[in-house]
Coordinates of C-alpha atoms and ligand atoms in Angstrom, one line a residue:
M663 CA 139.1 104.7 46.9
A664 CA 142.3 105.5 48.8
I665 CA 141.7 105.2 52.6
D666 CA 143.6 107.7 54.7
S667 CA 143.8 106.0 58.0
V668 CA 144.8 109.1 60.0
D669 CA 142.4 109.9 62.7
Y670 CA 142.0 113.7 63.2
D671 CA 140.8 115.5 66.3
V672 CA 139.3 118.2 64.2
V673 CA 138.5 118.4 60.5
V674 CA 137.6 122.0 59.4
I675 CA 135.5 122.4 56.2
G676 CA 136.1 125.7 54.5
G677 CA 139.2 127.7 54.1
G678 CA 137.8 131.2 54.4
I679 CA 138.9 133.5 57.2
N680 CA 136.9 131.6 59.8
G681 CA 138.0 128.1 58.8
A682 CA 141.7 129.2 58.4
G683 CA 141.5 130.9 61.8
I684 CA 140.0 127.8 63.4
A685 CA 142.6 125.5 61.9
R686 CA 145.5 127.8 63.1
D687 CA 144.1 128.0 66.6
A688 CA 143.4 124.3 66.9
A689 CA 146.8 123.3 65.6
L690 CA 148.5 125.7 67.9
R691 CA 146.8 124.0 70.8
G692 CA 148.3 120.7 69.7
L693 CA 145.2 119.1 68.1
R694 CA 145.5 116.9 65.0
V695 CA 143.9 119.1 62.4
L696 CA 142.9 118.8 58.7
L697 CA 141.6 121.9 56.8
L698 CA 139.7 121.2 53.5
E699 CA 138.8 124.0 51.1
M700 CA 136.9 123.2 47.9
N701 CA 138.4 126.0 45.9
D702 CA 141.4 128.2 46.8
F703 CA 141.9 129.5 50.4
G704 CA 140.1 132.8 50.8
S705 CA 138.2 132.6 47.5
G706 CA 134.7 132.8 49.1
T707 CA 133.0 135.6 50.9
T708 CA 136.2 136.7 52.6
S709 CA 137.4 138.2 49.3
W710 CA 134.2 140.1 48.7
S711 CA 133.8 142.2 51.9
S712 CA 134.3 145.9 52.5
R713 CA 137.7 144.9 54.0
L714 CA 137.2 146.9 57.2
I715 CA 138.4 145.8 60.6
H716 CA 135.9 147.8 62.5
G717 CA 133.7 148.0 65.6
G718 CA 130.7 148.4 63.4
L719 CA 129.4 151.8 64.3
R720 CA 126.1 150.9 62.6
Y721 CA 125.5 148.1 65.0
L722 CA 125.1 150.6 67.8
E723 CA 121.7 151.6 66.2
Y724 CA 120.6 148.0 66.8
A725 CA 122.0 148.1 70.4
E726 CA 124.5 145.3 69.6
I727 CA 126.8 146.7 72.3
P728 CA 128.6 143.3 73.0
L729 CA 129.3 142.8 69.3
V730 CA 130.8 146.4 69.0
F731 CA 132.9 145.8 72.1
E732 CA 134.2 142.4 70.9
S733 CA 135.0 143.9 67.5
L734 CA 136.9 146.8 68.9
H735 CA 139.0 144.4 71.0
E736 CA 139.7 142.3 68.0
R737 CA 140.6 145.4 66.0
R738 CA 143.3 146.2 68.5
R739 CA 144.6 142.7 68.6
L740 CA 144.8 142.4 64.8
R741 CA 146.5 145.8 64.5
R742 CA 149.2 144.3 66.7
V743 CA 149.7 140.8 65.4
A744 CA 149.2 141.6 61.7
S745 CA 150.2 145.3 61.5
H746 CA 151.5 144.8 57.9
L747 CA 148.0 143.8 56.8
V748 CA 145.7 145.7 59.1
T749 CA 146.2 149.5 58.9
R750 CA 144.6 152.5 60.6
L751 CA 141.9 154.3 58.6
R752 CA 140.4 157.8 59.1
L753 CA 136.7 158.1 58.3
N754 CA 134.4 161.1 58.0
I755 CA 130.7 161.2 58.4
P756 CA 129.2 164.3 56.8
I757 CA 126.0 165.7 58.3
Y758 CA 123.5 167.5 56.1
K759 CA 120.3 169.3 56.9
D760 CA 118.3 166.5 55.4
S761 CA 120.3 163.6 57.0
K762 CA 118.2 160.9 58.6
R763 CA 120.7 160.8 61.6
S764 CA 121.0 164.2 63.3
K765 CA 124.2 165.8 64.5
F766 CA 123.1 164.9 68.1
I767 CA 122.5 161.2 67.3
I768 CA 125.9 160.9 65.5
R769 CA 127.7 162.6 68.3
L770 CA 126.0 160.2 70.8
G771 CA 127.1 157.2 68.6
M772 CA 130.7 158.6 68.4
I773 CA 130.9 159.0 72.2
A774 CA 129.6 155.4 72.7
Y775 CA 132.2 154.2 70.2
D776 CA 135.0 156.0 72.0
L777 CA 133.9 154.6 75.3
L778 CA 133.7 151.1 74.0
S779 CA 137.2 151.7 72.5
I780 CA 138.8 152.5 75.8
G781 CA 142.3 151.2 76.2
K782 CA 142.8 151.0 72.4
K783 CA 145.6 153.0 70.8
I784 CA 143.4 154.9 68.4
P785 CA 142.5 158.6 68.6
P786 CA 139.0 159.6 69.8
H787 CA 136.5 161.1 67.4
K788 CA 136.3 164.8 66.6
M789 CA 133.2 166.8 65.6
L790 CA 134.1 169.1 62.7
S791 CA 132.4 172.3 61.6
R792 CA 131.3 172.8 58.0
D793 CA 134.4 174.9 57.3
E794 CA 136.8 172.4 59.0
L795 CA 135.4 169.5 57.0
L796 CA 135.4 171.4 53.7
S797 CA 139.0 172.6 54.2
E798 CA 140.1 168.9 54.6
E799 CA 137.7 167.6 51.9
P800 CA 137.0 170.4 49.4
G801 CA 135.3 168.0 46.9
L802 CA 132.4 167.2 49.3
R803 CA 128.9 168.4 48.4
R804 CA 128.4 171.8 50.1
E805 CA 124.7 172.3 49.8
G806 CA 123.0 171.7 53.1
L807 CA 126.2 170.6 54.8
L808 CA 126.2 171.3 58.6
G809 CA 129.5 169.7 59.5
G810 CA 130.7 166.2 60.3
A811 CA 132.2 163.6 62.6
Q812 CA 135.7 162.2 62.2
Y813 CA 136.9 158.9 63.7
Y814 CA 139.3 156.0 63.2
D815 CA 138.9 152.4 62.4
A816 CA 141.1 149.9 60.5
Q817 CA 141.3 148.4 57.0
V818 CA 142.7 145.1 55.7
T819 CA 143.5 146.0 52.2
F820 CA 144.2 142.3 51.3
A821 CA 141.8 140.2 53.3
E822 CA 143.0 137.3 51.1
R823 CA 146.4 137.6 52.6
L824 CA 145.0 137.4 56.2
V825 CA 143.5 134.0 55.2
I826 CA 146.8 132.8 53.7
E827 CA 148.8 133.8 56.8
N828 CA 146.4 131.9 59.0
V829 CA 146.7 128.9 56.7
I830 CA 150.5 129.0 56.7
A831 CA 150.5 129.4 60.5
A832 CA 148.2 126.4 60.8
R833 CA 150.5 124.3 58.6
A834 CA 153.6 125.5 60.5
A835 CA 151.8 124.4 63.8
G836 CA 151.3 120.9 62.3
A837 CA 147.9 121.1 60.6
E838 CA 147.3 119.4 57.2
V839 CA 145.9 122.1 54.9
K840 CA 144.5 121.3 51.5
N841 CA 142.9 123.5 48.8
Y842 CA 140.9 122.2 45.9
C843 CA 139.5 119.5 48.1
P844 CA 135.7 119.6 48.3
V845 CA 134.1 117.6 51.1
T846 CA 131.5 115.3 49.4
G847 CA 130.0 113.4 52.3
I848 CA 129.8 113.5 56.1
E849 CA 129.0 110.3 57.9
V850 CA 127.0 110.2 61.2
R851 CA 126.7 106.8 63.0
R852 CA 124.4 106.3 65.9
G853 CA 124.0 110.1 66.3
T854 CA 127.7 110.9 66.4
V855 CA 129.9 112.1 63.5
N856 CA 132.3 109.5 62.3
G857 CA 134.2 111.0 59.4
L858 CA 133.9 112.4 56.0
Q859 CA 134.8 112.0 52.3
Y860 CA 136.6 114.4 50.1
V861 CA 138.0 114.6 46.6
D862 CA 141.4 116.0 45.8
L863 CA 140.7 117.8 42.5
K864 CA 144.4 118.1 41.7
S865 CA 145.0 114.3 41.7
G866 CA 141.4 113.2 41.2
S867 CA 141.8 110.8 44.2
N868 CA 139.0 110.3 46.7
F869 CA 139.7 110.1 50.5
E870 CA 137.8 109.1 53.6
V871 CA 139.0 110.2 57.0
S872 CA 137.8 109.8 60.5
A873 CA 137.4 112.7 62.9
R874 CA 136.3 113.3 66.5
V875 CA 134.9 116.7 65.6
I876 CA 134.0 118.3 62.3
I877 CA 133.6 122.0 62.0
N878 CA 131.4 123.3 59.2
A879 CA 133.0 126.7 58.5
S880 CA 131.8 127.0 55.0
G881 CA 130.3 130.5 55.3
P882 CA 127.2 130.9 53.0
W883 CA 127.5 127.2 52.0
V884 CA 126.8 126.0 55.6
D885 CA 123.4 124.6 54.6
S886 CA 124.7 122.9 51.4
V887 CA 127.4 121.2 53.5
L888 CA 124.7 120.1 55.9
G889 CA 123.0 118.7 52.9
I890 CA 125.8 116.1 52.4
V891 CA 125.4 114.6 55.9
N892 CA 123.9 111.1 55.6
R893 CA 120.8 112.1 57.5
K894 CA 118.3 115.0 57.4
M895 CA 119.8 118.2 59.0
P896 CA 118.3 121.6 59.9
K897 CA 118.8 124.7 57.7
F898 CA 120.2 127.8 59.2
M899 CA 121.2 130.3 56.6
G900 CA 119.5 133.4 55.1
G901 CA 122.3 135.2 53.4
T902 CA 122.2 138.8 52.0
K903 CA 124.1 140.0 49.0
G904 CA 126.4 143.0 49.2
S905 CA 128.1 144.6 46.1
H906 CA 131.1 146.9 45.7
I907 CA 132.5 148.9 42.8
V908 CA 136.2 149.9 42.4
V909 CA 137.1 153.1 40.6
G910 CA 140.3 155.2 40.2
K911 CA 140.9 158.6 41.6
F912 CA 138.1 160.9 40.5
D913 CA 137.7 164.7 40.4
G914 CA 137.0 165.8 44.0
A915 CA 138.0 162.4 45.5
P916 CA 138.4 162.4 49.3
R917 CA 141.7 162.0 51.0
S918 CA 140.1 160.1 53.9
A919 CA 137.4 157.4 53.9
F920 CA 133.8 158.5 54.0
Y921 CA 130.8 156.8 55.7
V922 CA 127.7 158.4 54.1
E923 CA 124.0 158.1 54.2
A924 CA 122.5 157.1 50.9
H925 CA 119.9 159.6 49.7
E926 CA 117.7 156.9 48.1
D927 CA 117.1 154.7 51.2
G928 CA 119.0 156.3 54.1
R929 CA 121.4 153.2 54.3
P930 CA 125.0 154.1 55.3
F931 CA 127.7 153.1 52.7
F932 CA 131.4 153.5 52.4
I933 CA 133.7 155.4 50.0
L934 CA 137.1 154.0 50.9
P935 CA 140.6 154.9 49.7
W936 CA 141.9 151.4 49.0
N937 CA 144.8 149.9 47.1
D938 CA 145.5 153.2 45.3
Q939 CA 141.9 153.2 44.1
Y940 CA 138.4 153.7 45.7
L941 CA 136.3 150.9 47.0
I942 CA 132.6 151.9 47.2
G943 CA 129.9 149.8 48.8
T944 CA 127.9 148.1 49.9
T945 CA 124.3 147.0 49.3
D946 CA 122.3 144.6 51.4
I947 CA 119.7 142.4 49.5
R948 CA 118.3 139.0 50.6
F949 CA 119.9 136.2 48.5
D950 CA 118.8 132.6 48.1
G951 CA 120.8 131.4 45.2
D952 CA 124.2 129.6 45.0
P953 CA 126.8 131.9 46.6
A954 CA 129.2 130.9 43.8
D955 CA 126.9 132.7 41.2
V956 CA 126.5 136.0 43.0
A957 CA 127.3 139.1 41.0
P958 CA 126.6 142.8 41.3
G959 CA 123.3 143.8 39.7
K960 CA 123.0 146.8 37.3
E961 CA 120.7 148.6 39.8
E962 CA 123.2 148.1 42.6
I963 CA 126.0 149.6 40.4
D964 CA 123.8 152.5 39.4
Y965 CA 122.9 153.1 43.1
L966 CA 126.5 153.2 44.2
L967 CA 127.6 155.4 41.3
S968 CA 124.7 157.9 41.7
E969 CA 125.1 158.1 45.5
T970 CA 128.8 158.7 45.2
N971 CA 128.2 161.4 42.5
R972 CA 125.7 163.1 44.9
V973 CA 128.3 163.3 47.8
F974 CA 131.2 164.3 45.5
P975 CA 129.4 166.3 42.8
T976 CA 132.4 166.8 40.5
A977 CA 133.1 163.0 40.4
N978 CA 130.7 162.5 37.5
L979 CA 131.4 158.7 37.7
S980 CA 129.8 156.4 35.2
S981 CA 130.1 152.7 34.6
A982 CA 133.0 153.4 32.2
D983 CA 135.1 154.5 35.3
I984 CA 134.7 151.2 37.1
H985 CA 137.9 149.1 37.1
F986 CA 136.0 146.1 38.5
A987 CA 133.0 145.2 40.7
Y988 CA 132.3 142.3 43.0
A989 CA 129.6 140.9 45.2
G990 CA 129.5 138.4 48.1
V991 CA 126.9 136.7 50.3
R992 CA 126.9 137.5 54.0
P993 CA 126.6 134.2 55.8
L994 CA 123.8 135.4 58.1
P995 CA 121.2 133.4 60.2
R996 CA 117.8 133.2 58.5
H997 CA 115.4 136.0 59.2
D998 CA 112.5 136.3 56.7
Q999 CA 111.0 139.4 58.2
G1000 CA 112.3 142.9 58.8
P1001 CA 115.0 144.9 57.0
E1002 CA 118.2 143.2 55.9
S1003 CA 120.3 145.7 57.8
A1004 CA 118.6 144.7 61.1
I1005 CA 119.8 141.0 60.9
T1006 CA 122.4 140.4 63.6
R1007 CA 126.0 140.2 62.6
K1008 CA 126.8 138.3 65.7
H1009 CA 128.2 134.8 65.0
I1010 CA 126.6 131.6 66.3
I1011 CA 128.7 128.5 67.1
Y1012 CA 126.0 125.8 66.7
K1013 CA 126.8 122.4 68.3
H1014 CA 124.6 119.8 66.7
K1015 CA 123.1 117.5 69.4
D1016 CA 121.5 114.1 68.9
D1017 CA 121.3 114.4 65.1
A1018 CA 125.1 114.7 64.7
F1019 CA 127.0 114.9 68.0
G1020 CA 130.6 116.2 67.2
L1021 CA 129.5 118.4 64.4
I1022 CA 129.8 122.2 64.8
S1023 CA 128.3 124.7 62.3
I1024 CA 129.5 128.3 62.2
I1025 CA 126.7 130.7 61.3
G1026 CA 127.5 134.4 60.6
G1027 CA 130.6 136.2 61.8
K1028 CA 132.7 139.1 60.6
L1029 CA 136.2 139.3 59.2
T1030 CA 137.0 141.5 62.2
T1031 CA 136.0 138.9 64.8
Y1032 CA 137.4 135.8 63.1
R1033 CA 140.1 135.2 65.8
N1034 CA 137.6 135.3 68.7
L1035 CA 135.2 133.1 66.7
A1036 CA 138.0 130.6 66.2
E1037 CA 138.9 130.7 69.8
Q1038 CA 135.3 129.9 70.8
A1039 CA 134.9 127.2 68.2
V1040 CA 138.1 125.4 69.2
D1041 CA 137.1 125.7 72.9
S1042 CA 133.8 123.9 71.9
A1043 CA 135.7 121.3 69.8
V1044 CA 138.1 120.5 72.7
R1045 CA 135.1 120.0 75.0
L1046 CA 133.3 117.8 72.5
S1047 CA 136.3 115.7 71.6
G1048 CA 137.4 115.0 75.1
V1049 CA 141.1 115.4 74.1
T1050 CA 143.6 117.4 76.2
A1051 CA 144.7 120.6 74.5
A1052 CA 146.9 123.6 75.4
P1053 CA 145.3 126.9 76.0
C1054 CA 144.5 129.4 73.2
T1055 CA 147.5 131.6 72.3
T1056 CA 146.2 133.6 69.3
R1057 CA 145.3 136.7 71.4
S1058 CA 148.9 137.7 71.4
Q1059 CA 150.7 135.4 68.9
Y1060 CA 151.8 137.2 65.8
L1061 CA 150.8 136.0 62.4
P1062 CA 153.8 134.8 60.3
G1063 CA 154.4 138.1 58.4
G1064 CA 154.0 140.1 61.5
I1065 CA 157.0 138.4 63.3
G1066 CA 160.1 140.7 63.2
L1067 CA 158.4 143.2 61.0
D1068 CA 160.5 146.2 61.8
D1069 CA 163.8 144.4 61.3
A1070 CA 162.6 142.9 58.0
A1071 CA 161.5 146.4 56.8
E1072 CA 165.0 147.8 57.7
Q1073 CA 166.7 144.9 55.9
L1074 CA 164.7 145.5 52.7
K1075 CA 165.2 149.3 52.9
S1076 CA 168.9 148.7 53.0
M1077 CA 168.9 146.9 49.7
P1078 CA 170.0 149.5 47.2
H1079 CA 168.1 148.0 44.2
L1080 CA 164.7 148.2 46.0
S1081 CA 162.7 151.4 45.8
A1082 CA 160.7 152.7 48.7
E1083 CA 157.5 151.8 46.7
C1084 CA 158.7 148.3 46.2
V1085 CA 159.5 147.8 49.9
T1086 CA 156.1 149.2 50.9
R1087 CA 154.3 146.8 48.5
L1088 CA 156.3 143.8 49.6
I1089 CA 155.8 144.5 53.3
G1090 CA 152.1 145.2 52.7
I1091 CA 151.7 141.8 51.1
Y1092 CA 154.1 139.4 52.7
G1093 CA 155.1 141.2 55.9
S1094 CA 158.5 140.1 57.2
R1095 CA 158.3 137.0 55.0
A1096 CA 159.2 139.3 52.1
T1097 CA 162.9 138.8 53.0
E1098 CA 162.5 135.2 52.0
L1099 CA 162.2 136.4 48.4
F1100 CA 165.9 137.1 48.4
E1101 CA 168.2 134.2 49.0
S1102 CA 171.0 136.6 50.0
P1103 CA 170.8 140.4 50.3
G1104 CA 173.1 141.1 47.4
D1105 CA 171.0 139.0 44.9
S1106 CA 170.2 140.6 41.6
V1107 CA 166.5 141.2 41.1
V1108 CA 164.3 140.5 38.0
W1109 CA 161.5 143.0 37.8
M1110 CA 158.2 142.3 36.1
D1111 CA 156.8 145.8 35.8
S1112 CA 158.2 149.2 34.6
Q1113 CA 157.7 150.8 38.1
K1114 CA 160.0 148.0 39.5
T1115 CA 157.7 146.9 42.4
V1116 CA 156.8 143.4 41.3
L1117 CA 159.5 140.7 41.5
A1118 CA 159.7 137.6 39.3
A1119 CA 160.8 135.7 42.4
E1120 CA 157.3 136.1 43.9
V1121 CA 155.8 133.6 41.5
A1122 CA 157.8 130.6 42.5
F1123 CA 157.7 131.8 46.2
V1124 CA 153.9 131.7 46.3
M1125 CA 153.7 128.4 44.5
R1126 CA 156.3 126.7 46.7
E1127 CA 155.5 128.4 50.1
E1128 CA 151.9 129.4 49.9
M1129 CA 150.1 126.6 48.0
A1130 CA 149.1 128.7 45.0
V1131 CA 148.0 126.1 42.4
N1132 CA 146.9 128.1 39.3
L1133 CA 147.3 131.6 37.8
T1134 CA 144.2 132.9 39.4
D1135 CA 145.5 132.0 42.9
I1136 CA 148.8 133.6 42.1
L1137 CA 147.5 136.9 40.8
H1138 CA 144.4 137.4 42.8
R1139 CA 145.1 135.8 46.2
R1140 CA 148.9 135.8 46.6
M1141 CA 150.7 138.5 44.7
M1142 CA 147.5 140.7 44.8
I1143 CA 148.1 142.3 41.4
G1144 CA 144.8 140.9 40.4
L1145 CA 143.2 143.7 42.4
S1146 CA 145.1 146.5 40.5
P1147 CA 143.2 148.6 37.9
D1148 CA 144.1 146.3 35.0
Q1149 CA 143.6 143.2 37.2
G1150 CA 147.3 142.4 36.6
L1151 CA 146.6 141.2 33.1
S1152 CA 149.5 143.1 31.6
L1153 CA 151.8 140.8 33.6
A1154 CA 149.8 137.6 33.1
D1155 CA 151.8 136.2 30.2
E1156 CA 155.1 136.6 31.9
I1157 CA 153.8 135.2 35.2
A1158 CA 152.4 132.2 33.2
S1159 CA 155.8 131.5 31.8
I1160 CA 157.5 131.4 35.2
A1161 CA 154.6 129.4 36.7
A1162 CA 154.8 126.9 33.8
V1163 CA 158.5 126.2 34.5
E1164 CA 157.8 126.0 38.3
A1165 CA 154.9 123.6 37.9
G1166 CA 156.0 121.8 34.8
W1167 CA 153.0 122.9 32.7
S1168 CA 153.0 122.0 29.0
E1169 CA 152.4 124.8 26.5
V1170 CA 148.7 123.7 26.2
E1171 CA 148.3 123.8 30.0
R1172 CA 150.0 127.2 30.2
N1173 CA 147.5 128.6 27.6
R1174 CA 144.6 126.9 29.3
Q1175 CA 145.6 128.6 32.6
L1176 CA 145.8 132.0 30.9
L1177 CA 142.3 131.5 29.4
E1178 CA 140.9 130.5 32.8
L1179 CA 142.5 133.6 34.4
R1180 CA 141.1 135.9 31.7
N1181 CA 137.7 134.4 32.1
Y1182 CA 137.9 134.8 35.8
S1183 CA 138.9 138.5 35.5
A1184 CA 136.2 139.2 33.0
K1185 CA 133.5 138.2 35.5
F1186 CA 134.4 141.3 37.5
R1187 CA 134.3 143.9 34.7
V1188 CA 131.0 145.7 34.2
Ligands
FAD1340 C1 129.4 142.6 51.1 C2 130.1 142.2 52.3 C3 130.8 143.1 53.1 C4 131.4 142.7 54.3 N1 132.2 143.6 54.9 C5 132.8 143.3 56.0 C6 133.7 144.2 56.6 O1 134.0 145.3 56.1 N2 134.3 143.8 57.8 C7 134.0 142.6 58.4 O2 134.6 142.4 59.5 N3 133.2 141.7 57.8 C8 132.6 142.0 56.6 N4 131.8 141.1 56.0 C9 131.6 139.8 56.6 C10 132.8 138.8 56.3 O3 133.3 139.0 55.0 C11 132.3 137.4 56.3 O4 131.5 137.1 57.5 C12 133.5 136.4 56.4 O5 134.4 136.6 55.4 C13 133.0 135.0 56.3 O6 134.1 134.1 56.3 P1 133.9 132.5 56.2 O7 135.2 131.9 56.4 O8 132.9 132.2 57.2 O9 133.2 132.3 54.8 P2 133.9 132.2 53.4 O10 135.0 133.2 53.2 O11 132.8 132.2 52.4 O12 134.6 130.8 53.4 C14 133.9 129.6 53.3 C15 134.7 128.6 52.5 O13 134.1 127.3 52.5 C16 134.3 126.7 51.3 N5 133.5 125.5 51.1 C17 132.1 125.5 50.8 N6 131.7 124.3 50.7 C18 132.7 123.4 50.8 C19 132.9 122.0 50.8 N7 131.9 121.2 50.5 N8 134.1 121.5 51.0 C20 135.2 122.3 51.2 N9 135.1 123.7 51.3 C21 133.9 124.2 51.1 C22 134.1 127.8 50.3 O14 134.8 127.6 49.0 C23 134.7 129.0 51.0 O15 136.0 129.3 50.6 C24 131.3 141.4 54.7 C25 130.6 140.5 54.0 C26 130.0 140.8 52.8 C27 129.4 139.8 51.9

């Protein structure tokens, strides 16, 4: 076994949004940080959310006022420091005669949401008459419609990229960041964490490192990570499964996002314009299995299709219209009683005491509040470790692609061979870092697609600069074409050839990578 003698202040287990955010924050404060992810960064729950950066209007029903307030603050911060990834979203709530929530209740909720949003640069809500709503959204079901409410929140089209930017920022600030490195054991000696073991799946080598603090940010895997501690640990998690479907533009499709009450059970769900398609979800069902095996059930898909067809009657959507579907497990604290929707979405930063002093487990959390969660977790880590650290800077510090964004956009727009669509795509994925794809502004460009929006240069860029290891990383979590209607498969061969040259893959390895990518993509088709 190779012994890595480096002593870290903080080792973070899990490279989802929370682990990546924690690693960035800790490294920016001058701590010695190691981030370990067993798969690719952002490949867990973070990729399977509704992709909203929102206050969580629904949480008002459960009087979670501090959570809504925190989320709205974080929404404003993220819109500033990552404006290329987090964009404003207009939503409508239609109100019908038979709606569970009356016009009065929705109006009250909207007023509270506006009040909690004070100081944020987002327009207040509007109550719309039936005619006003129908003139904006003529495809909406008319029968029993009384009117609606319109308000603004935000959307992160590519949550995967938010993770990658945090990882890159952590690395730039001095953290060691490693994907495909599962943690296999955690050692506690005399009640205090001592270190951990991990395997580097790329080389096959085993490592053992010592750490003052270990942060278990493994999302729905928190209990399974606690299961590899060399002593009996408590269990915390009681995840719920949520599924989404992705369809193309349908007859009567809305121009804005919709937040609607399902007829079957009164649960609110979203119909979201997203990535030139529609993202529809979600469900909420208790889940006890391995989070890696979660998949949308047939009944969930039928529920989402039929509820959408009810709100937009000319849509007539069937499973044949689904481009792909996905499911994730919300890493929630265990609550065996009561409805799933009532389980708190507030995060808990649990500092283990005598059983494993120096170990912190992160329970719950939202994409929206990851930055604040990271700040609190690192504050705790600093206190536990006793090391001196600089103050947190992430409230105002831009993510890498958000630095110099306007200048970068101007530079790209001035390149005669780049169409407006191409510039929009590149900025929406890489932010200002898109300029690094061109060694000099006059460089000729090799296109991969007929619309001339995808560049061959992206493949080597994401492998060299963003730690993409295999084709699935490249398509699904870096270039983001894996989330297009054909899951990027029309470009897979060509990308594989470029990646093979870059990584030195043999023909056999190139073909194996293609097969692995196709198998991965197939998991999401229904
Ligand atoms: C259906 C659904 C909809 C949602 N919608 C929203 C939304 O619209 N807005 C919002 O703000 N939030 C939303 N959320 C919540 C949000 O997505 C999650 O809370 C958040 O992504 C959790 O991130 P994480 O980093 O804690 O977990 P994950 O993203 O799951 O990351 C944990 C990582 O730990 C790794 N790991 C596990 N074990 C090990 C090990 N032994 N060694 C190394 N690594 C390990 C995993 O591979 C994984 O990548 C939604 C969640 C779901 C499921």
